Short mmCIF file of C-alpha atoms in Angstrom, two decimals:
data_model
loop_
_atom_site.label_atom_id
_atom_site.label_comp_id
_atom_site.label_asym_id
_atom_site.label_seq_id
_atom_site.Cartn_x
_atom_site.Cartn_y
_atom_site.Cartn_z
CA UNK H 20 0.18 0.18 0.05
CA UNK H 21 0.91 3.29 -0.99
CA UNK H 22 -0.04 4.89 2.82
CA UNK H 23 3.66 4.41 3.85
CA UNK H 24 5.05 6.66 1.44
CA UNK H 25 2.42 9.22 1.13
CA UNK H 26 2.95 12.70 2.70
CA UNK H 27 0.34 14.59 4.34
CA UNK H 28 -0.58 17.01 1.65
CA UNK H 29 -0.97 14.01 -1.12
CA UNK H 30 -2.66 11.84 1.09
CA UNK H 31 -4.74 14.95 1.27
CA UNK H 32 -5.10 15.85 -2.20
CA UNK H 33 -5.89 12.22 -3.06
CA UNK H 34 -8.88 12.62 -1.21
CA UNK H 35 -9.48 15.03 -2.31
CA UNK H 36 -9.75 14.13 -6.11
CA UNK H 37 -13.29 12.80 -8.16
CA UNK H 38 -12.99 10.12 -10.31
CA UNK H 39 -12.72 11.70 -13.31
CA UNK H 40 -13.41 9.92 -16.99
CA UNK H 41 -13.61 12.58 -20.03
CA UNK H 42 -11.69 13.10 -23.64
CA UNK H 43 -7.70 13.64 -22.87
CA UNK H 44 -6.57 16.26 -24.54
CA UNK H 45 -4.88 13.54 -27.64
CA UNK H 46 -8.36 12.91 -28.43
CA UNK H 47 -8.94 9.35 -25.88
CA UNK H 48 -11.11 9.06 -23.95
CA UNK H 49 -10.47 7.78 -20.39
CA UNK H 50 -10.11 7.27 -16.64
CA UNK H 51 -7.52 10.45 -15.15
CA UNK H 52 -4.99 9.73 -13.40
CA UNK H 53 -4.24 13.13 -11.64
CA UNK H 54 -5.39 16.15 -10.36
CA UNK H 55 -3.40 17.09 -13.39
CA UNK H 56 -5.28 15.18 -16.46
CA UNK H 57 -8.78 15.93 -14.49
CA UNK H 58 -7.89 19.37 -15.09
CA UNK H 59 -6.66 19.12 -18.58
CA UNK H 60 -9.88 17.42 -19.59
CA UNK H 61 -12.18 20.38 -19.05
CA UNK H 62 -16.02 20.46 -19.06
CA UNK H 63 -16.42 17.13 -21.13
CA UNK H 64 -14.87 14.76 -18.15
CA UNK H 65 -17.38 13.68 -15.18
CA UNK H 66 -16.46 12.63 -12.42
CA UNK H 67 -17.68 8.79 -11.45
CA UNK H 68 -17.61 9.07 -7.70
CA UNK H 69 -19.66 12.12 -7.37
CA UNK H 70 -22.47 10.33 -9.89
CA UNK H 71 -22.85 7.00 -8.83
CA UNK H 72 -22.80 7.99 -4.75
CA UNK H 73 -25.43 11.01 -5.90
CA UNK H 74 -27.66 9.07 -8.04
CA UNK H 75 -27.29 5.47 -4.97
CA UNK H 76 -28.61 8.34 -2.91
CA UNK H 77 -31.11 8.91 -4.48
CA UNK H 78 -32.73 5.31 -5.39
CA UNK H 79 -32.46 4.75 -1.84
CA UNK H 80 -33.93 7.67 -0.60
CA UNK H 81 -37.21 6.83 -3.68
CA UNK H 82 -37.18 2.86 -3.42
CA UNK H 83 -37.47 3.96 0.44
CA UNK H 84 -39.84 6.47 0.36
CA UNK H 85 -41.57 4.79 -2.22
CA UNK H 86 -42.00 1.56 -0.43
CA UNK H 87 -43.75 3.76 2.44
CA UNK H 88 -45.62 5.49 0.46
CA UNK H 89 -46.98 2.61 -1.61
CA UNK H 90 -48.34 0.86 2.01
CA UNK H 91 -49.38 4.50 3.35
CA UNK H 92 -52.97 4.38 4.93
CA UNK H 93 -55.20 5.90 6.90
CA UNK H 94 -55.37 3.74 9.41
CA UNK H 95 -52.44 3.74 12.01
CA UNK H 96 -49.08 3.85 10.72
CA UNK H 97 -45.85 1.38 11.77
CA UNK H 98 -42.27 1.01 11.83
CA UNK H 99 -40.61 2.78 9.06
CA UNK H 100 -43.56 4.01 7.35
CA UNK H 101 -44.41 6.04 10.51
CA UNK H 102 -40.77 7.64 10.38
CA UNK H 103 -41.76 8.59 6.55
CA UNK H 104 -44.78 10.68 7.52
CA UNK H 105 -42.61 12.38 10.12
CA UNK H 106 -40.40 13.80 7.55
CA UNK H 107 -42.99 14.73 4.47
CA UNK H 108 -45.69 16.45 7.51
CA UNK H 109 -42.14 18.14 8.33
CA UNK H 110 -41.46 19.02 5.30
CA UNK H 111 -44.63 19.81 4.33
CA UNK H 112 -45.11 22.02 7.37
CA UNK H 113 -41.49 23.62 6.37
CA UNK H 114 -43.13 24.61 3.03
CA UNK H 115 -46.55 26.41 4.28
CA UNK H 116 -44.13 27.96 6.52
CA UNK H 117 -42.23 29.24 3.98
CA UNK H 118 -44.33 29.24 0.78
CA UNK H 119 -47.48 29.96 0.85
CA UNK H 120 -48.48 29.80 -2.52
CA UNK H 121 -50.11 26.39 -4.43
CA UNK H 122 -48.44 24.70 -6.05
CA UNK H 123 -47.87 20.37 -6.33
CA UNK H 124 -44.35 20.80 -7.06
CA UNK H 125 -42.18 22.85 -4.30
CA UNK H 126 -43.17 20.30 -2.02
CA UNK H 127 -41.89 17.61 -3.56
CA UNK H 128 -38.88 19.54 -4.44
CA UNK H 129 -38.24 20.57 -0.86
CA UNK H 130 -38.59 16.44 -0.37
CA UNK H 131 -36.57 15.62 -2.42
CA UNK H 132 -33.87 17.68 -1.61
CA UNK H 133 -33.68 17.70 2.01
CA UNK H 134 -33.66 13.74 2.17
CA UNK H 135 -30.85 13.37 -0.72
CA UNK H 136 -28.81 16.07 0.81
CA UNK H 137 -28.94 14.23 4.50
CA UNK H 138 -28.03 11.27 2.92
CA UNK H 139 -25.34 12.34 0.99
CA UNK H 140 -24.17 14.59 3.71
CA UNK H 141 -24.26 11.40 6.15
CA UNK H 142 -21.55 9.92 3.92
CA UNK H 143 -19.52 12.12 5.58
CA UNK H 144 -19.81 9.85 8.76
CA UNK H 145 -18.52 6.77 6.29
CA UNK H 146 -14.63 7.00 7.77
CA UNK H 147 -12.55 8.67 5.11
CA UNK H 148 -10.41 6.10 4.09
CA UNK H 149 -13.11 3.23 4.46
CA UNK H 150 -14.87 2.88 0.77
CA UNK H 151 -11.32 4.86 -0.83
CA UNK H 152 -9.51 1.68 0.18
CA UNK H 153 -12.14 -0.54 -0.69
CA UNK H 154 -12.13 0.36 -3.56
CA UNK H 155 -8.01 0.70 -4.24
CA UNK H 156 -8.01 -2.18 -3.32
CA UNK H 157 -11.06 -3.95 -5.99
CA UNK H 158 -9.09 -1.91 -8.88
CA UNK H 159 -5.85 -3.34 -7.53
CA UNK H 160 -7.62 -6.78 -8.51
CA UNK H 161 -8.30 -5.98 -11.71
CA UNK H 162 -4.84 -4.18 -12.48
CA UNK H 163 -5.30 -0.87 -12.19
CA UNK H 164 -2.72 1.19 -10.39
CA UNK H 165 -4.26 2.10 -7.10
CA UNK H 166 -2.31 5.36 -6.62
CA UNK H 167 -4.03 6.43 -9.22
CA UNK H 168 -7.99 5.28 -7.95
CA UNK H 169 -10.01 8.02 -6.69
CA UNK H 170 -12.83 8.06 -4.27
CA UNK H 171 -14.86 10.71 -2.81
CA UNK H 172 -17.67 9.52 -1.59
CA UNK H 173 -19.57 12.75 -0.39
CA UNK H 174 -21.42 14.46 -3.37
CA UNK H 175 -22.03 17.49 -1.43
CA UNK H 176 -18.01 18.20 -1.41
CA UNK H 177 -18.19 18.95 -5.39
CA UNK H 178 -19.09 21.79 -6.75
CA UNK H 179 -20.61 20.11 -9.50
CA UNK H 180 -23.14 18.46 -6.88
CA UNK H 181 -24.62 21.69 -5.29
CA UNK H 182 -24.68 23.30 -8.53
CA UNK H 183 -26.31 21.02 -11.04
CA UNK H 184 -29.35 21.06 -8.01
CA UNK H 185 -29.16 24.86 -7.78
CA UNK H 186 -29.58 24.88 -11.77
CA UNK H 187 -32.35 23.45 -11.50
CA UNK H 188 -33.89 24.30 -8.91
CA UNK H 189 -33.16 28.52 -10.53
CA UNK H 190 -34.67 26.72 -13.91
CA UNK H 191 -37.71 25.45 -12.65
CA UNK H 192 -37.90 28.60 -11.22
CA UNK H 193 -37.34 30.59 -13.67
CA UNK H 194 -40.00 28.34 -15.55
CA UNK H 195 -42.31 28.52 -13.07
CA UNK H 196 -41.94 32.68 -12.94
CA UNK H 197 -42.72 32.84 -16.62
CA UNK H 198 -45.53 30.16 -16.64
CA UNK H 199 -47.47 32.78 -13.88
CA UNK H 200 -46.55 35.75 -14.58
CA UNK H 201 -46.44 35.79 -18.14
CA UNK H 202 -43.01 36.78 -19.79
CA UNK H 203 -43.85 40.51 -19.48
CA UNK H 204 -44.94 40.58 -15.93
CA UNK H 205 -41.37 38.87 -15.15
CA UNK H 206 -39.57 41.95 -17.29
CA UNK H 207 -42.17 44.48 -15.30
CA UNK H 208 -40.30 42.31 -11.31
CA UNK H 209 -37.11 42.38 -12.68
CA UNK H 210 -36.90 46.00 -14.22
CA UNK H 211 -40.31 48.28 -12.67
CA UNK H 212 -38.68 47.41 -8.95
CA UNK H 213 -37.83 48.29 -6.57
CA UNK H 214 -37.15 52.12 -7.34
CA UNK H 215 -40.87 52.29 -8.89
CA UNK H 216 -42.60 55.66 -10.83
CA UNK H 217 -45.12 57.18 -12.24
CA UNK H 218 -43.40 59.54 -14.71
CA UNK H 219 -42.21 57.44 -18.16
CA UNK H 220 -39.04 59.21 -19.11
CA UNK H 221 -38.07 57.91 -15.07
CA UNK H 222 -39.62 54.58 -15.57
CA UNK H 223 -36.94 54.09 -18.71
CA UNK H 224 -34.12 56.05 -16.05
CA UNK H 225 -34.71 53.69 -13.95
CA UNK H 226 -35.09 50.25 -15.68
CA UNK H 227 -31.31 49.85 -15.95
CA UNK H 228 -30.85 50.24 -11.85
CA UNK H 229 -34.25 48.01 -11.62
CA UNK H 230 -32.43 45.52 -14.41
CA UNK H 231 -28.76 45.58 -12.49
CA UNK H 232 -30.46 45.18 -8.77
CA UNK H 233 -32.75 42.44 -9.12
CA UNK H 234 -30.06 40.83 -11.57
CA UNK H 235 -28.19 39.98 -8.40
CA UNK H 236 -30.57 39.71 -6.48
CA UNK H 237 -31.84 36.45 -8.91
CA UNK H 238 -28.64 35.93 -9.87
CA UNK H 239 -26.99 35.40 -6.51
CA UNK H 240 -29.29 32.88 -5.73
CA UNK H 241 -28.24 29.48 -6.97
CA UNK H 242 -24.89 30.67 -7.11
CA UNK H 243 -24.77 31.38 -2.85
CA UNK H 244 -27.10 28.43 -1.63
CA UNK H 245 -24.77 25.77 -3.58
CA UNK H 246 -21.83 27.69 -1.91
CA UNK H 247 -23.33 27.71 1.00
CA UNK H 248 -23.52 23.61 1.22
CA UNK H 249 -20.59 22.96 -0.57
CA UNK H 250 -18.22 25.27 1.52
CA UNK H 251 -20.08 24.11 4.00
CA UNK H 252 -19.69 19.60 3.89
CA UNK H 253 -15.90 20.51 2.59
CA UNK H 254 -14.45 22.20 5.21
CA UNK H 255 -16.51 19.10 7.44
CA UNK H 256 -14.51 16.83 5.04
CA UNK H 257 -11.11 18.62 5.17
CA UNK H 258 -11.73 18.37 9.18
CA UNK H 259 -12.38 14.73 8.56
CA UNK H 260 -9.21 13.83 6.17
CA UNK H 261 -6.92 15.98 9.12
CA UNK H 262 -8.51 13.86 12.13
CA UNK H 263 -7.67 10.33 9.87
CA UNK H 264 -3.98 11.62 9.44
CA UNK H 265 -4.35 13.06 13.01
CA UNK H 266 -4.91 9.09 14.26
CA UNK H 267 -2.56 7.06 11.91
CA UNK H 268 -0.95 5.58 14.90
CA UNK H 269 -3.53 3.11 15.80
CA UNK H 270 -6.13 0.55 14.93
CA UNK H 271 -8.57 1.76 17.24
CA UNK H 272 -8.66 5.43 16.47
CA UNK H 273 -7.05 4.96 13.62
CA UNK H 274 -10.19 2.80 12.11
CA UNK H 275 -12.83 5.62 13.99
CA UNK H 276 -10.99 8.18 12.98
CA UNK H 277 -10.71 6.94 8.67
CA UNK H 278 -7.58 4.82 9.02
CA UNK H 279 -4.98 6.02 7.06
CA UNK H 280 -2.56 3.69 8.43
CA UNK H 281 -5.06 0.65 9.67
CA UNK H 282 -3.80 -1.79 6.78
CA UNK H 283 -0.50 -1.85 8.83
CA UNK H 284 -1.70 -1.62 11.67
CA UNK H 285 -4.20 -4.64 10.94
CA UNK H 286 -1.69 -6.83 9.63
CA UNK H 287 0.07 -6.35 13.11
CA UNK H 288 -3.24 -7.06 15.24
CA UNK H 289 -3.20 -10.29 13.49
CA UNK H 290 0.55 -11.21 14.29
CA UNK H 291 1.33 -13.63 17.20
CA UNK H 292 0.37 -12.32 20.78
CA UNK H 293 3.67 -12.19 21.78
CA UNK H 294 4.02 -9.30 19.56
CA UNK H 295 1.11 -7.71 20.05
CA UNK H 296 1.42 -7.68 23.44
CA UNK H 297 4.93 -5.63 22.84
CA UNK H 298 2.89 -3.43 19.61
CA UNK H 299 0.98 -2.27 22.87
CA UNK H 300 3.91 -1.59 24.74
CA UNK H 301 4.86 0.95 21.89
CA UNK H 302 1.07 2.41 21.28
CA UNK H 303 1.20 2.94 25.23
CA UNK H 304 5.01 4.99 24.62
CA UNK H 305 2.74 6.74 21.63
CA UNK H 306 -0.33 7.74 23.49
CA UNK H 307 2.05 9.07 25.88
CA UNK H 308 3.65 11.35 23.31
CA UNK H 309 -0.16 12.91 22.79
CA UNK H 310 -1.85 15.24 24.24
CA UNK H 311 -3.90 13.62 25.97
CA UNK H 312 -2.77 10.62 27.83
CA UNK H 313 -5.73 8.29 28.17
CA UNK H 314 -6.04 5.57 25.15
CA UNK H 315 -9.97 6.01 25.52
CA UNK H 316 -10.62 9.87 25.90
CA UNK H 317 -9.42 9.85 21.77
CA UNK H 318 -11.68 7.53 20.60
CA UNK H 319 -14.51 9.00 22.21
CA UNK H 320 -13.53 12.81 21.50
CA UNK H 321 -12.95 11.66 17.83
CA UNK H 322 -16.34 10.46 17.79
CA UNK H 323 -17.63 13.56 19.31
CA UNK H 324 -16.44 15.73 16.85
CA UNK H 325 -17.16 12.97 14.26
CA UNK H 326 -21.28 13.40 15.28
CA UNK H 327 -20.34 17.12 15.57
CA UNK H 328 -19.09 17.53 11.92
CA UNK H 329 -22.28 14.86 10.58
CA UNK H 330 -24.72 17.95 13.02
CA UNK H 331 -23.08 20.35 11.31
CA UNK H 332 -23.51 19.47 8.13
CA UNK H 333 -27.02 17.76 8.61
CA UNK H 334 -27.85 21.04 9.82
CA UNK H 335 -27.21 22.47 6.90
CA UNK H 336 -30.17 20.27 5.20
CA UNK H 337 -33.19 21.68 6.34
CA UNK H 338 -32.21 25.86 5.75
CA UNK H 339 -30.79 24.85 2.47
CA UNK H 340 -33.57 23.49 1.25
CA UNK H 341 -35.78 25.98 3.01
CA UNK H 342 -33.63 28.67 0.84
CA UNK H 343 -34.44 26.74 -2.23
CA UNK H 344 -37.55 26.65 -1.22
CA UNK H 345 -37.73 30.22 -0.72
CA UNK H 346 -36.58 31.12 -4.07
CA UNK H 347 -40.09 30.26 -4.59
CA UNK H 348 -41.05 32.72 -1.94
CA UNK H 349 -43.95 35.11 -2.66
CA UNK H 350 -42.36 37.45 -3.87
CA UNK H 351 -40.82 35.70 -6.69
CA UNK H 352 -44.10 33.59 -7.61
CA UNK H 353 -47.04 36.11 -6.65
CA UNK B 21 -12.88 20.99 -8.31
CA UNK B 22 -13.54 21.00 -11.60
CA UNK B 23 -16.90 22.93 -12.67
CA UNK B 24 -17.86 20.14 -15.19
CA UNK B 25 -20.33 17.29 -17.21
CA UNK B 26 -21.64 15.94 -14.18
CA UNK B 27 -23.16 19.69 -13.47
CA UNK B 28 -25.45 18.73 -16.08
CA UNK B 29 -25.93 14.51 -15.08
CA UNK B 30 -26.55 16.23 -11.80
CA UNK B 31 -29.18 18.43 -12.25
CA UNK B 32 -30.72 15.91 -14.68
CA UNK B 33 -30.82 13.31 -11.86
CA UNK B 34 -32.08 15.76 -9.51
CA UNK B 35 -34.83 16.55 -12.25
CA UNK B 36 -35.74 12.90 -12.20
CA UNK B 37 -35.11 12.05 -8.87
CA UNK B 38 -38.17 15.57 -8.06
CA UNK B 39 -40.48 14.71 -10.82
CA UNK B 40 -40.33 10.61 -9.20
CA UNK B 41 -40.90 12.18 -5.55
CA UNK B 42 -44.27 14.49 -7.12
CA UNK B 43 -45.08 12.04 -8.94
CA UNK B 44 -45.14 8.39 -6.81
CA UNK B 45 -44.50 9.76 -3.50
CA UNK B 46 -45.68 12.89 -2.35
CA UNK B 47 -49.43 12.12 -3.62
CA UNK B 48 -49.84 8.40 -1.73
CA UNK B 49 -48.23 9.68 1.20
CA UNK B 50 -49.98 13.00 1.33
CA UNK B 51 -53.46 11.67 0.90
CA UNK B 52 -53.34 9.10 3.17
CA UNK B 53 -52.12 11.90 5.42
CA UNK B 54 -54.98 14.16 4.75
CA UNK B 55 -57.82 10.71 5.13
CA UNK B 56 -56.28 10.17 8.92
CA UNK B 57 -56.47 13.72 9.03
CA UNK B 58 -60.46 13.20 8.23
CA UNK B 59 -61.50 10.55 9.74
CA UNK B 60 -60.03 11.68 13.25
CA UNK B 61 -61.28 14.79 12.33
CA UNK B 62 -64.65 12.89 11.96
CA UNK B 63 -64.34 10.70 14.76
CA UNK B 64 -64.18 13.85 17.13
CA UNK B 65 -66.86 15.15 15.59
CA UNK B 66 -68.73 12.15 15.85
CA UNK B 67 -68.00 11.93 19.53
CA UNK B 68 -68.68 15.66 19.84
CA UNK B 69 -72.51 15.62 19.12
CA UNK B 70 -72.74 12.20 20.72
CA UNK B 71 -71.41 13.68 24.08
CA UNK B 72 -73.94 16.75 23.37
CA UNK B 73 -77.08 14.70 22.40
CA UNK B 74 -76.02 12.46 25.53
CA UNK B 75 -76.70 15.34 27.55
CA UNK B 76 -79.44 16.64 25.97
CA UNK B 77 -80.65 13.06 26.13
CA UNK B 78 -80.55 13.63 30.27
CA UNK B 79 -81.58 17.04 30.36
CA UNK B 80 -84.47 15.45 28.85
CA UNK B 81 -84.92 12.78 31.19
CA UNK B 82 -84.37 14.70 33.57
CA UNK B 83 -87.36 17.08 32.46
CA UNK B 84 -89.32 14.38 32.16
CA UNK B 85 -88.79 12.84 35.31
CA UNK B 86 -89.99 16.37 37.21
CA UNK B 87 -92.38 16.18 34.76
CA UNK B 88 -93.85 12.38 35.82
CA UNK B 89 -93.64 13.39 39.91
CA UNK B 90 -95.30 16.80 39.40
CA UNK B 91 -98.23 15.02 37.74
CA UNK B 92 -97.74 12.24 39.80
CA UNK B 93 -98.21 14.63 42.95
CA UNK B 94 -101.32 16.09 41.51
CA UNK B 95 -102.92 12.58 40.35
CA UNK B 96 -102.32 12.26 44.34
CA UNK B 97 -104.20 15.15 45.50
CA UNK B 98 -107.11 15.29 43.25
CA UNK B 99 -108.22 11.48 44.16
CA UNK B 100 -107.65 12.08 47.44
CA UNK B 101 -109.88 15.29 47.32
CA UNK B 102 -112.46 12.95 44.55
CA UNK B 103 -112.53 10.29 47.49
CA UNK B 104 -112.68 13.32 50.51
CA UNK B 105 -115.63 13.30 48.04
CA UNK B 106 -117.46 10.76 46.93
CA UNK B 107 -117.04 9.70 51.23
CA UNK B 108 -119.12 13.21 51.60
CA UNK B 109 -120.81 12.43 48.90
CA UNK B 110 -122.14 9.23 50.52
CA UNK B 111 -123.09 10.53 53.39
CA UNK B 112 -125.71 12.81 52.64
CA UNK B 113 -126.59 10.34 50.10
CA UNK B 114 -127.02 7.56 53.07
CA UNK B 115 -128.59 10.76 55.34
CA UNK B 116 -131.08 11.38 53.04
CA UNK B 117 -131.81 7.58 52.43
CA UNK B 118 -131.76 6.95 55.58
CA UNK B 119 -134.71 10.05 56.68
CA UNK B 120 -136.55 8.99 53.40
CA UNK B 121 -136.57 5.51 54.54
CA UNK B 122 -138.02 7.11 58.00
CA UNK B 123 -140.76 9.09 55.97
CA UNK B 124 -141.72 6.70 54.08
CA UNK B 125 -142.51 4.07 56.90
CA UNK B 126 -144.31 7.02 59.07
CA UNK B 127 -146.61 6.90 55.86
CA UNK B 128 -147.03 3.66 56.11
CA UNK B 129 -147.13 3.14 59.52
CA UNK B 130 -150.00 6.61 59.68
CA UNK B 131 -151.93 4.56 56.54
CA UNK B 132 -152.09 1.40 58.23
CA UNK B 133 -153.45 3.15 61.68
CA UNK B 134 -155.80 5.11 59.12
CA UNK B 135 -156.97 0.94 57.87
CA UNK B 136 -157.53 -0.24 61.66
CA UNK B 137 -159.04 2.68 62.60
CA UNK B 138 -161.61 2.63 59.11
CA UNK B 139 -162.05 -1.15 60.28
CA UNK B 140 -162.76 -0.79 63.22
CA UNK B 141 -164.97 1.91 62.75
CA UNK B 142 -166.74 -0.81 59.96
CA UNK B 143 -167.00 -3.30 63.02
CA UNK B 144 -168.08 -1.02 65.37
CA UNK B 145 -171.09 0.43 63.25
CA UNK B 146 -171.38 -3.43 63.31
CA UNK B 147 -171.35 -3.66 66.29
CA UNK B 148 -173.72 -0.72 67.17
CA UNK B 149 -176.19 -2.35 64.83
CA UNK B 150 -176.16 -6.13 66.07
CA UNK B 151 -175.73 -3.86 69.78
CA UNK B 152 -179.10 -2.30 68.67
CA UNK B 153 -181.13 -5.26 66.85
CA UNK B 154 -180.35 -7.34 70.24
CA UNK B 155 -181.52 -4.38 71.67
CA UNK B 156 -184.72 -3.47 69.82
CA UNK B 157 -185.08 -6.91 68.89
CA UNK B 158 -186.14 -5.86 65.92
CA UNK B 159 -183.66 -5.81 62.38
CA UNK B 160 -182.59 -2.03 62.00
CA UNK B 161 -183.25 -1.09 58.58
CA UNK B 162 -179.50 -1.11 57.19
CA UNK B 163 -180.75 0.78 54.38
CA UNK B 164 -183.23 3.20 55.80
CA UNK B 165 -180.22 4.51 58.96
CA UNK B 166 -177.21 3.82 56.28
CA UNK B 167 -177.25 7.54 57.14
CA UNK B 168 -177.67 7.38 60.92
CA UNK B 169 -175.08 5.07 61.16
CA UNK B 170 -172.49 6.41 58.49
CA UNK B 171 -172.90 9.66 61.16
CA UNK B 172 -172.23 7.69 64.02
CA UNK B 173 -169.78 6.08 62.66
CA UNK B 174 -168.48 9.39 61.69
CA UNK B 175 -168.28 10.62 65.56
CA UNK B 176 -166.10 7.34 66.26
#
């Protein structure tokens, strides 16, 4: 495994690289074998890991909720159906709170956004090395160089995913704006406020100013929302990678923190009892060099920080899906 | 972190998910929720109605009982009054009847006495005639002396 020879910077960079498939500059199709090649591919490339995990999680969400929807009755709900109904009612309340118009699409959109983002963020909870290392092992079996196999499991840490979502919402918003208010009404909304005047001459004078202000407001919505989600999740992912680096020493901490050095320590675990005892002594020495002396304080603190990071990341799912909904708020859809 | 086709792929995937959710997930769950809400509301309304009806029934029952009690008291009172009246009536009737019987008895006695007197008178006249005949030794012409005898009889 290359982990022994990896520097921290290389490790982090490796973790931040998507599995990119696209056209090489020489015209051939294939996987990018590094950040440089991925960059050179330009726009005509696709992040296989982001697409796979997001679609996989989306399908999981749809499958679970569809199963519940099929069983939905007006009788007493039970088990999973109860949970699903709770989520649906929660979303419904939230949508009703921020969007008073009547539209059959806004609430399902909010539900999809909420659960999908939540699931994607929850991928953060999987220790950062588990899936990438497994993928590398499997790829190595097929003869690929494991060092060039990338796997980023949290789709929301890819700006493509968050921008993809926000552009889709933005497109829908424009479509419904035009459909409900008509092209003239929509244009009037962009050019006749916030500065309004009765005088036609003044109106013409205000037109570019209004268009500028409203245009910024309109365009900033998808950009700010997707950047917000991406930024939060990227920061969370970064913290996890750093935690994983911090705990590259021991098997327990390695597994909990992410296991940068897991293969090495796992091999040791399966050695003889005597050697294990020796390892334990070494482990104790290792612990004594860490800021917190107690070996057990570490796993606990790791999990606390893991949960905190996850809660932080997940707590973004609601405000973001709410804000997406607010794009449909009466001001833009009245 | 390059922006590339993933953006479009994600947009399409998202649209498909939203469409599926809008078509196959949201409506059945919302329907079930609405239906349950309605069922519960109906149940509560029915319970409320039942409660009110019971309350009304209770009230009506109390009223009926009260009325019945009043009526019973009235009936008893009137029955008592009627009874007293009947007794009174009977007393009066009995008294009247008694008096009537007594009067009739007196009348009969008087009549009887009258009849006896009449008989006696006739007897006396016969006796007197027989005596006089004896005394006179001859027959008295009854027809000739009828007037005299009658006068005698009346004097008796």
